[in-house]
Short mmCIF file of N, CA and C in Angstrom, two decimals:
data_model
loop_
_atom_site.label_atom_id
_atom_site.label_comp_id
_atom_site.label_asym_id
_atom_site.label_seq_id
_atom_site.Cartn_x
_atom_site.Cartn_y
_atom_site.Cartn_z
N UNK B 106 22.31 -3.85 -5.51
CA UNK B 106 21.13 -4.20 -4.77
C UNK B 106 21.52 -5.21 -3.70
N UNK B 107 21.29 -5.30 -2.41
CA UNK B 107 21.56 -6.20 -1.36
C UNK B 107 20.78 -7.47 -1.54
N UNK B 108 21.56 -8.24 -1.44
CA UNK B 108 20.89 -9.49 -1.09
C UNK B 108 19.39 -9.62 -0.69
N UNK B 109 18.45 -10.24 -0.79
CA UNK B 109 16.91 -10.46 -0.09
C UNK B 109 16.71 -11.84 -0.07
N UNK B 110 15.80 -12.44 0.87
CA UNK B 110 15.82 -13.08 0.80
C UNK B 110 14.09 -13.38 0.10
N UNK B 111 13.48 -14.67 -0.16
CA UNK B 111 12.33 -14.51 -1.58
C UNK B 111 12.39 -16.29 -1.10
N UNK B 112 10.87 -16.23 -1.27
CA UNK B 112 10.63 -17.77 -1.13
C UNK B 112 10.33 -18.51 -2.78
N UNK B 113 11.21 -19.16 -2.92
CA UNK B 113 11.48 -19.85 -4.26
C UNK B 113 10.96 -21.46 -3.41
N UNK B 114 9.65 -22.19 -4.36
CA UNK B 114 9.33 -23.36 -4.29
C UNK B 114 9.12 -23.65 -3.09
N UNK B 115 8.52 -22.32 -2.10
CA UNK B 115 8.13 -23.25 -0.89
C UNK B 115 9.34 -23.18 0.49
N UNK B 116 10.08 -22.87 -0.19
CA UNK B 116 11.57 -22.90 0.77
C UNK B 116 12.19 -21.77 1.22
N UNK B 117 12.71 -21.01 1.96
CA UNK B 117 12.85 -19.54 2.05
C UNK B 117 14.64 -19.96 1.84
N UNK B 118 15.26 -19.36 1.07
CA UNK B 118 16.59 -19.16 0.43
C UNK B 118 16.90 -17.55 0.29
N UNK B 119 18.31 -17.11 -0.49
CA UNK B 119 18.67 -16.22 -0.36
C UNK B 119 18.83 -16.02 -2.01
N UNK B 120 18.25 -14.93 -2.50
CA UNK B 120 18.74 -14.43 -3.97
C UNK B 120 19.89 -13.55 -3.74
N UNK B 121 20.38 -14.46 -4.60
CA UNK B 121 21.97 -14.26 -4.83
C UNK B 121 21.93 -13.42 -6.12
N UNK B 122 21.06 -13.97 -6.70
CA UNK B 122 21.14 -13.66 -8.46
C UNK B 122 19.99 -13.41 -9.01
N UNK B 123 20.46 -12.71 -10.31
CA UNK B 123 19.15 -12.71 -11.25
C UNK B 123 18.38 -13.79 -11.26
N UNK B 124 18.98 -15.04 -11.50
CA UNK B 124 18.40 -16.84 -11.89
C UNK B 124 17.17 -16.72 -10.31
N UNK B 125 17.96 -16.60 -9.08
CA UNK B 125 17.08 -16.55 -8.24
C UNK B 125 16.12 -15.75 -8.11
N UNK B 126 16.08 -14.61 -8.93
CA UNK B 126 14.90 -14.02 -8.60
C UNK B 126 13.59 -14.26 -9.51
N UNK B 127 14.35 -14.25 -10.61
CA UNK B 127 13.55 -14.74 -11.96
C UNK B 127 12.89 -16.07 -11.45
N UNK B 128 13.25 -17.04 -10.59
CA UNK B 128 12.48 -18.33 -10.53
C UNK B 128 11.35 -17.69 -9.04
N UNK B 129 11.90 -16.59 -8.24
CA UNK B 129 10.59 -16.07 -7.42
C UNK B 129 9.42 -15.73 -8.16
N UNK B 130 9.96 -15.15 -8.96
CA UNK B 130 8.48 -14.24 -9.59
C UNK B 130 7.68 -15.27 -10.40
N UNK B 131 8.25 -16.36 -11.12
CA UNK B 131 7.72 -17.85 -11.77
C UNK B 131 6.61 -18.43 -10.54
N UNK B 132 7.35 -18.50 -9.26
CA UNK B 132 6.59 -19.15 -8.57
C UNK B 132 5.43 -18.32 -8.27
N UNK B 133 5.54 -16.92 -7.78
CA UNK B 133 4.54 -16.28 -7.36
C UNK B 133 3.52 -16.09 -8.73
N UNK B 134 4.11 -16.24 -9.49
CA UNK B 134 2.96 -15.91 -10.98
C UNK B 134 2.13 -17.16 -10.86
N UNK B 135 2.87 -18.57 -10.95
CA UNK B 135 2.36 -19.86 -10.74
C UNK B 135 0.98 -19.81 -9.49
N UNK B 136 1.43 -19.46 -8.26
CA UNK B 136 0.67 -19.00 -7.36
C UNK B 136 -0.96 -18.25 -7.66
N UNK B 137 -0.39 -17.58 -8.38
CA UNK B 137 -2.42 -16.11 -8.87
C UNK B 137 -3.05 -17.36 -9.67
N UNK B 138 -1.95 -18.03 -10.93
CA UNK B 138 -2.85 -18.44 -11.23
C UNK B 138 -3.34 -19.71 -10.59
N UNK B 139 -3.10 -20.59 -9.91
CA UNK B 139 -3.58 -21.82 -9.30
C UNK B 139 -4.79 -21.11 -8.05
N UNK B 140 -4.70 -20.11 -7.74
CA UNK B 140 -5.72 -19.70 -6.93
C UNK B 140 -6.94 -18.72 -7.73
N UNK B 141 -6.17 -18.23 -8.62
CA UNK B 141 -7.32 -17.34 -9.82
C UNK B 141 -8.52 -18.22 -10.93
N UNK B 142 -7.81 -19.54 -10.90
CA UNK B 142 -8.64 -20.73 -11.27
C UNK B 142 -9.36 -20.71 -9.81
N UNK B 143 -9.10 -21.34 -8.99
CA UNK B 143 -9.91 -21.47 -8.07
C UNK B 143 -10.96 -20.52 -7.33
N UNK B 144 -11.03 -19.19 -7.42
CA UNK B 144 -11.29 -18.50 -7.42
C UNK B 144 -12.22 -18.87 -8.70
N UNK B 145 -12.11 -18.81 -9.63
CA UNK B 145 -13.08 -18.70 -10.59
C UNK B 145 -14.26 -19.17 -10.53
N UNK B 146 -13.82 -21.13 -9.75
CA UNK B 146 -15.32 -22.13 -9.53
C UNK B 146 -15.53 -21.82 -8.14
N UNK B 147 -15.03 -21.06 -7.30
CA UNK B 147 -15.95 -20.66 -5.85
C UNK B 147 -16.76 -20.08 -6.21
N UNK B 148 -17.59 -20.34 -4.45
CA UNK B 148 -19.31 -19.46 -4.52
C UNK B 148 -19.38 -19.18 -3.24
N UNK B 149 -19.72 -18.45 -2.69
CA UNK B 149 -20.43 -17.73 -1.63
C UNK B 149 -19.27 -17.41 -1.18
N UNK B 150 -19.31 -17.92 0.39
CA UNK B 150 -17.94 -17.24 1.68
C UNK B 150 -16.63 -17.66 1.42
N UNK B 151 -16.62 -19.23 0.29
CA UNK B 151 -15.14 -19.57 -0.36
C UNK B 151 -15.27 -18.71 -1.07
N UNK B 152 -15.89 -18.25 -2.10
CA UNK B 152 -15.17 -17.21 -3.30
C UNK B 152 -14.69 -15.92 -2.47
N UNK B 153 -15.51 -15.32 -1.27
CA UNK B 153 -14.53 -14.66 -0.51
C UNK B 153 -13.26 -14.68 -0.27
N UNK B 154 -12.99 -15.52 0.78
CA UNK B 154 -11.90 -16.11 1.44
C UNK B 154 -11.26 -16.57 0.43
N UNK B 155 -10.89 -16.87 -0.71
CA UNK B 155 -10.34 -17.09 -2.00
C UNK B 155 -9.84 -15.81 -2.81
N UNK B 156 -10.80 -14.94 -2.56
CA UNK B 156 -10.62 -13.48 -3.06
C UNK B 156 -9.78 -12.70 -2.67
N UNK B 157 -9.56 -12.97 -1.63
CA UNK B 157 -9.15 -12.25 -0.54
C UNK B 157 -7.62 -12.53 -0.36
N UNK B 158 -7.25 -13.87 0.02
CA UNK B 158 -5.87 -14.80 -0.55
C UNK B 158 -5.40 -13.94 -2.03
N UNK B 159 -6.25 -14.13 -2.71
CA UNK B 159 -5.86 -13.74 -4.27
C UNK B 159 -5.09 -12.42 -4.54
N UNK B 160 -5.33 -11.63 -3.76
CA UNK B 160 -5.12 -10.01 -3.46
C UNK B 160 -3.78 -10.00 -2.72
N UNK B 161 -3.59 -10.52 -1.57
CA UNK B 161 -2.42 -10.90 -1.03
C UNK B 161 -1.30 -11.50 -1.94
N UNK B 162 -1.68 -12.27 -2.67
CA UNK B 162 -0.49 -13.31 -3.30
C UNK B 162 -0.31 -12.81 -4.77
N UNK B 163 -1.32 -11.78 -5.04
CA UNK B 163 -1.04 -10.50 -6.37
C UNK B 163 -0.48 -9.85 -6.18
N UNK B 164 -0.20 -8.84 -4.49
CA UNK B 164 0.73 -7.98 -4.01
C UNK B 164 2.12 -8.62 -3.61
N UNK B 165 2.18 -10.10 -3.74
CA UNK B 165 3.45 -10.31 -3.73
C UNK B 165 4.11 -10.79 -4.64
N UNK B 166 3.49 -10.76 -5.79
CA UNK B 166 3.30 -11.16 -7.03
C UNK B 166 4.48 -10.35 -7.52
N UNK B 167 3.96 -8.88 -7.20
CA UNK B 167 3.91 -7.39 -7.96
C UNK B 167 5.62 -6.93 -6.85
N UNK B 168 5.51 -7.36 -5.76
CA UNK B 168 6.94 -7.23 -5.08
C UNK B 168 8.07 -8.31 -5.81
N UNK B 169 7.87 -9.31 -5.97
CA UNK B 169 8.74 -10.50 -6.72
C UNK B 169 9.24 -9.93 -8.29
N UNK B 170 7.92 -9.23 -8.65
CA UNK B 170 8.02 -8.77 -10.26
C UNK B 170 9.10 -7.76 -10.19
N UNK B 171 8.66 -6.68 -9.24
CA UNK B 171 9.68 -5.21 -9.10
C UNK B 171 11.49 -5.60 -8.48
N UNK B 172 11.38 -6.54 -7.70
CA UNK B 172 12.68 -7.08 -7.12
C UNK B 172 13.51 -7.66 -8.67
N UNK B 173 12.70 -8.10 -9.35
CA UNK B 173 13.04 -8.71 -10.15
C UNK B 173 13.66 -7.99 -11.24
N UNK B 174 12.83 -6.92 -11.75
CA UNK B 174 13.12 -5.91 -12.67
C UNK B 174 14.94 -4.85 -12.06
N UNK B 175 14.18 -4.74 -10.48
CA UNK B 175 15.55 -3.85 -10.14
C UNK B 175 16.78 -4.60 -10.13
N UNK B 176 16.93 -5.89 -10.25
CA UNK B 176 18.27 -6.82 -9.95
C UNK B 176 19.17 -6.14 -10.70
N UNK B 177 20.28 -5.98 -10.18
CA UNK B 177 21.26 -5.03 -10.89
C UNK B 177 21.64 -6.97 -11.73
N UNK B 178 22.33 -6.78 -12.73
CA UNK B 178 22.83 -7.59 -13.96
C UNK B 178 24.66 -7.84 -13.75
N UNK B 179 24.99 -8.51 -13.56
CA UNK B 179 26.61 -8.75 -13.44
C UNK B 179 26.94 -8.84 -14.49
N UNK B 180 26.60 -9.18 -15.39
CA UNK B 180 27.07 -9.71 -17.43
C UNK B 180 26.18 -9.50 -17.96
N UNK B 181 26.41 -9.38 -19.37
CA UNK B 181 25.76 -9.82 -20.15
C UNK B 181 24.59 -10.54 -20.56
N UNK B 182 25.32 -12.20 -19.93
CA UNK B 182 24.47 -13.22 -20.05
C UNK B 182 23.12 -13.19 -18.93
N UNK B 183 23.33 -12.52 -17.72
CA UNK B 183 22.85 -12.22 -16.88
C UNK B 183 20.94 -11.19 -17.60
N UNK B 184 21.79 -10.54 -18.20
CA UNK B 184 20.95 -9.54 -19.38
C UNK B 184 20.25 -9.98 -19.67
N UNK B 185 20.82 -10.44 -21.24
CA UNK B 185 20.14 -11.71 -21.43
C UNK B 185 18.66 -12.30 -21.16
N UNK B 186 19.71 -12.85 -20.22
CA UNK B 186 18.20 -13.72 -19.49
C UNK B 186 17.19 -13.31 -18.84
N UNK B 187 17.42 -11.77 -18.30
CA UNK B 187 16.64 -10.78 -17.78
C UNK B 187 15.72 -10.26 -18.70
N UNK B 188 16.00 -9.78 -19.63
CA UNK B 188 15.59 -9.31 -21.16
C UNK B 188 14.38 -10.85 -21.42
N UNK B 189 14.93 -11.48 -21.69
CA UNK B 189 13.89 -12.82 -22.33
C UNK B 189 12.73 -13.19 -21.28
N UNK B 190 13.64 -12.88 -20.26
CA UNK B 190 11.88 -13.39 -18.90
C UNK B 190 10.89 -12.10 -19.47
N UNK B 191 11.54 -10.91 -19.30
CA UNK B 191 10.50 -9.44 -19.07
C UNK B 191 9.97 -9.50 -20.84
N UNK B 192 10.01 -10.18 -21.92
CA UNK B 192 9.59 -10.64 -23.03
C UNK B 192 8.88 -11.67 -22.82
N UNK B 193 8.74 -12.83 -22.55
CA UNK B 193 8.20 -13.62 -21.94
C UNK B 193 6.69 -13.13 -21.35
N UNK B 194 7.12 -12.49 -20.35
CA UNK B 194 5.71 -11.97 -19.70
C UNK B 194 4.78 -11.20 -20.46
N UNK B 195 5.68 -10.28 -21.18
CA UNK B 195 4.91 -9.18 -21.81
C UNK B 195 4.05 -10.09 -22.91
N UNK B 196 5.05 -10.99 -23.57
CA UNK B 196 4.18 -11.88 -24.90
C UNK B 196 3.24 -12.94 -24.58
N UNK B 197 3.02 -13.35 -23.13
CA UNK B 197 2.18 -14.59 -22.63
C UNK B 197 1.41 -13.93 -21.95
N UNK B 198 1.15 -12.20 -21.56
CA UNK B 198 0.22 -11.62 -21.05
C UNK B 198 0.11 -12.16 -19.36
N UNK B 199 1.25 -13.11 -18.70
CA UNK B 199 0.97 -13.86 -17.79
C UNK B 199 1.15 -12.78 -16.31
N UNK B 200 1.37 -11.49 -16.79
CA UNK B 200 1.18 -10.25 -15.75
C UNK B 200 1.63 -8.85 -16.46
N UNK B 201 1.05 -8.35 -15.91
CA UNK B 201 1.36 -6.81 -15.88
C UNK B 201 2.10 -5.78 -15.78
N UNK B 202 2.60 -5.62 -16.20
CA UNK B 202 4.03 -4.52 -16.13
C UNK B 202 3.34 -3.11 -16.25
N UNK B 203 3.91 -2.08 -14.84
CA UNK B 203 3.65 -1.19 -15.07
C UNK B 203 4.86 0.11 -15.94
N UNK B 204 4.84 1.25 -15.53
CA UNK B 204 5.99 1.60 -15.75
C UNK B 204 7.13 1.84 -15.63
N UNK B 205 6.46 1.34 -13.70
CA UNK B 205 7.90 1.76 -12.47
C UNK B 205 8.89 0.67 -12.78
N UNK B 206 8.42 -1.08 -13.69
CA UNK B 206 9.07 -2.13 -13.70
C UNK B 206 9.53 -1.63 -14.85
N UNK B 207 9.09 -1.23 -16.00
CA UNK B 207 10.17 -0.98 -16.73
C UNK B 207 11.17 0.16 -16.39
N UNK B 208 11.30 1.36 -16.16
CA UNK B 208 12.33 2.21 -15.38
C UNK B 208 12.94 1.34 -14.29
N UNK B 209 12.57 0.38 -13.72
CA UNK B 209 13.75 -0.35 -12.71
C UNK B 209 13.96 -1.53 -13.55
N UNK B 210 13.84 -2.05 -14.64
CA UNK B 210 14.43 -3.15 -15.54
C UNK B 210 15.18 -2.23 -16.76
N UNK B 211 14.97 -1.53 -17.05
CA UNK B 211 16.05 -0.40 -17.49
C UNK B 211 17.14 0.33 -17.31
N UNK B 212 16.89 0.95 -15.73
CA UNK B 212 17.60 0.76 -14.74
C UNK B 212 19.04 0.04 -14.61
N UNK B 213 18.28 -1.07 -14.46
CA UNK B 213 19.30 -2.30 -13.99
C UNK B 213 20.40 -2.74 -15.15
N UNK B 214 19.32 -2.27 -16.22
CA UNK B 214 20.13 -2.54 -17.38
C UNK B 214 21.84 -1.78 -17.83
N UNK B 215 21.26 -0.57 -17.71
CA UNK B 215 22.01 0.97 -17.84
C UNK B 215 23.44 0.78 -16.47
N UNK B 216 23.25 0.03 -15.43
CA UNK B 216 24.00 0.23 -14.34
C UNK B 216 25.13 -0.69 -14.70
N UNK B 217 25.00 -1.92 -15.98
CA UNK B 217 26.24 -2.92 -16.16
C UNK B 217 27.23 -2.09 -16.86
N UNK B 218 28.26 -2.61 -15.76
CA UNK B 218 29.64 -2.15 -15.77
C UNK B 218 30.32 -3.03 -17.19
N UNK B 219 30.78 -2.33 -18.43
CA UNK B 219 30.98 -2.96 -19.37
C UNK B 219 32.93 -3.01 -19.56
#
């Protein structure tokens, strides 16, 4: 998989690695929910304009998630840690996995050169 680049904490950097991508998709998850609360206590043209943000930063949510799943794995340990985030999510319900993320986190899995 080529390099991308993924805004981690605000800062635009280059994922190099699994570690880097895994901390994109943290932030963008962090993201739904600090605006999905907010979203919750809006009313009228803010709960719009809140709504609306919310949808945007879910679709990049869902790009961070899939980048994430396809990261090809260099090791093991790499695995690993890939394996425990996509557990993580699934057991804290903190997003959605469809099926295309698991076939590209499977994927990625199947492609380490042993």
């Amino acid at each position: 998989m080529p390099i991308q680049v993924v805004c981690n904490n605000g800062v635009m950097e280059e994922a190099d690695g699994v570690a880097n991508l895994l901390a994109a998709h943290r932030h963008a998850v962090a993201m739904v929910e600090r605006l999905g609360r907010r979203w919750m206590r809006a009313e009228g043209p803010d709960a719009t304009l809140i709504g609306r943000r919310l949808d945007s930063v879910m679709a990049e949510e869902a790009i961070a998630r899939r980048r994430a799943a396809a990261a090809q794995v260099a090791d093991v340990v790499e695995m690993k840690m890939k394996a425990a985030y996509f557990r993580r999510l699934l057991g804290n319900d903190w997003c959605e996995l469809d099926v295309d993320d698991f076939r590209a986190l499977l994927g990625s899995f199947a492609k380490l050169q042993s």
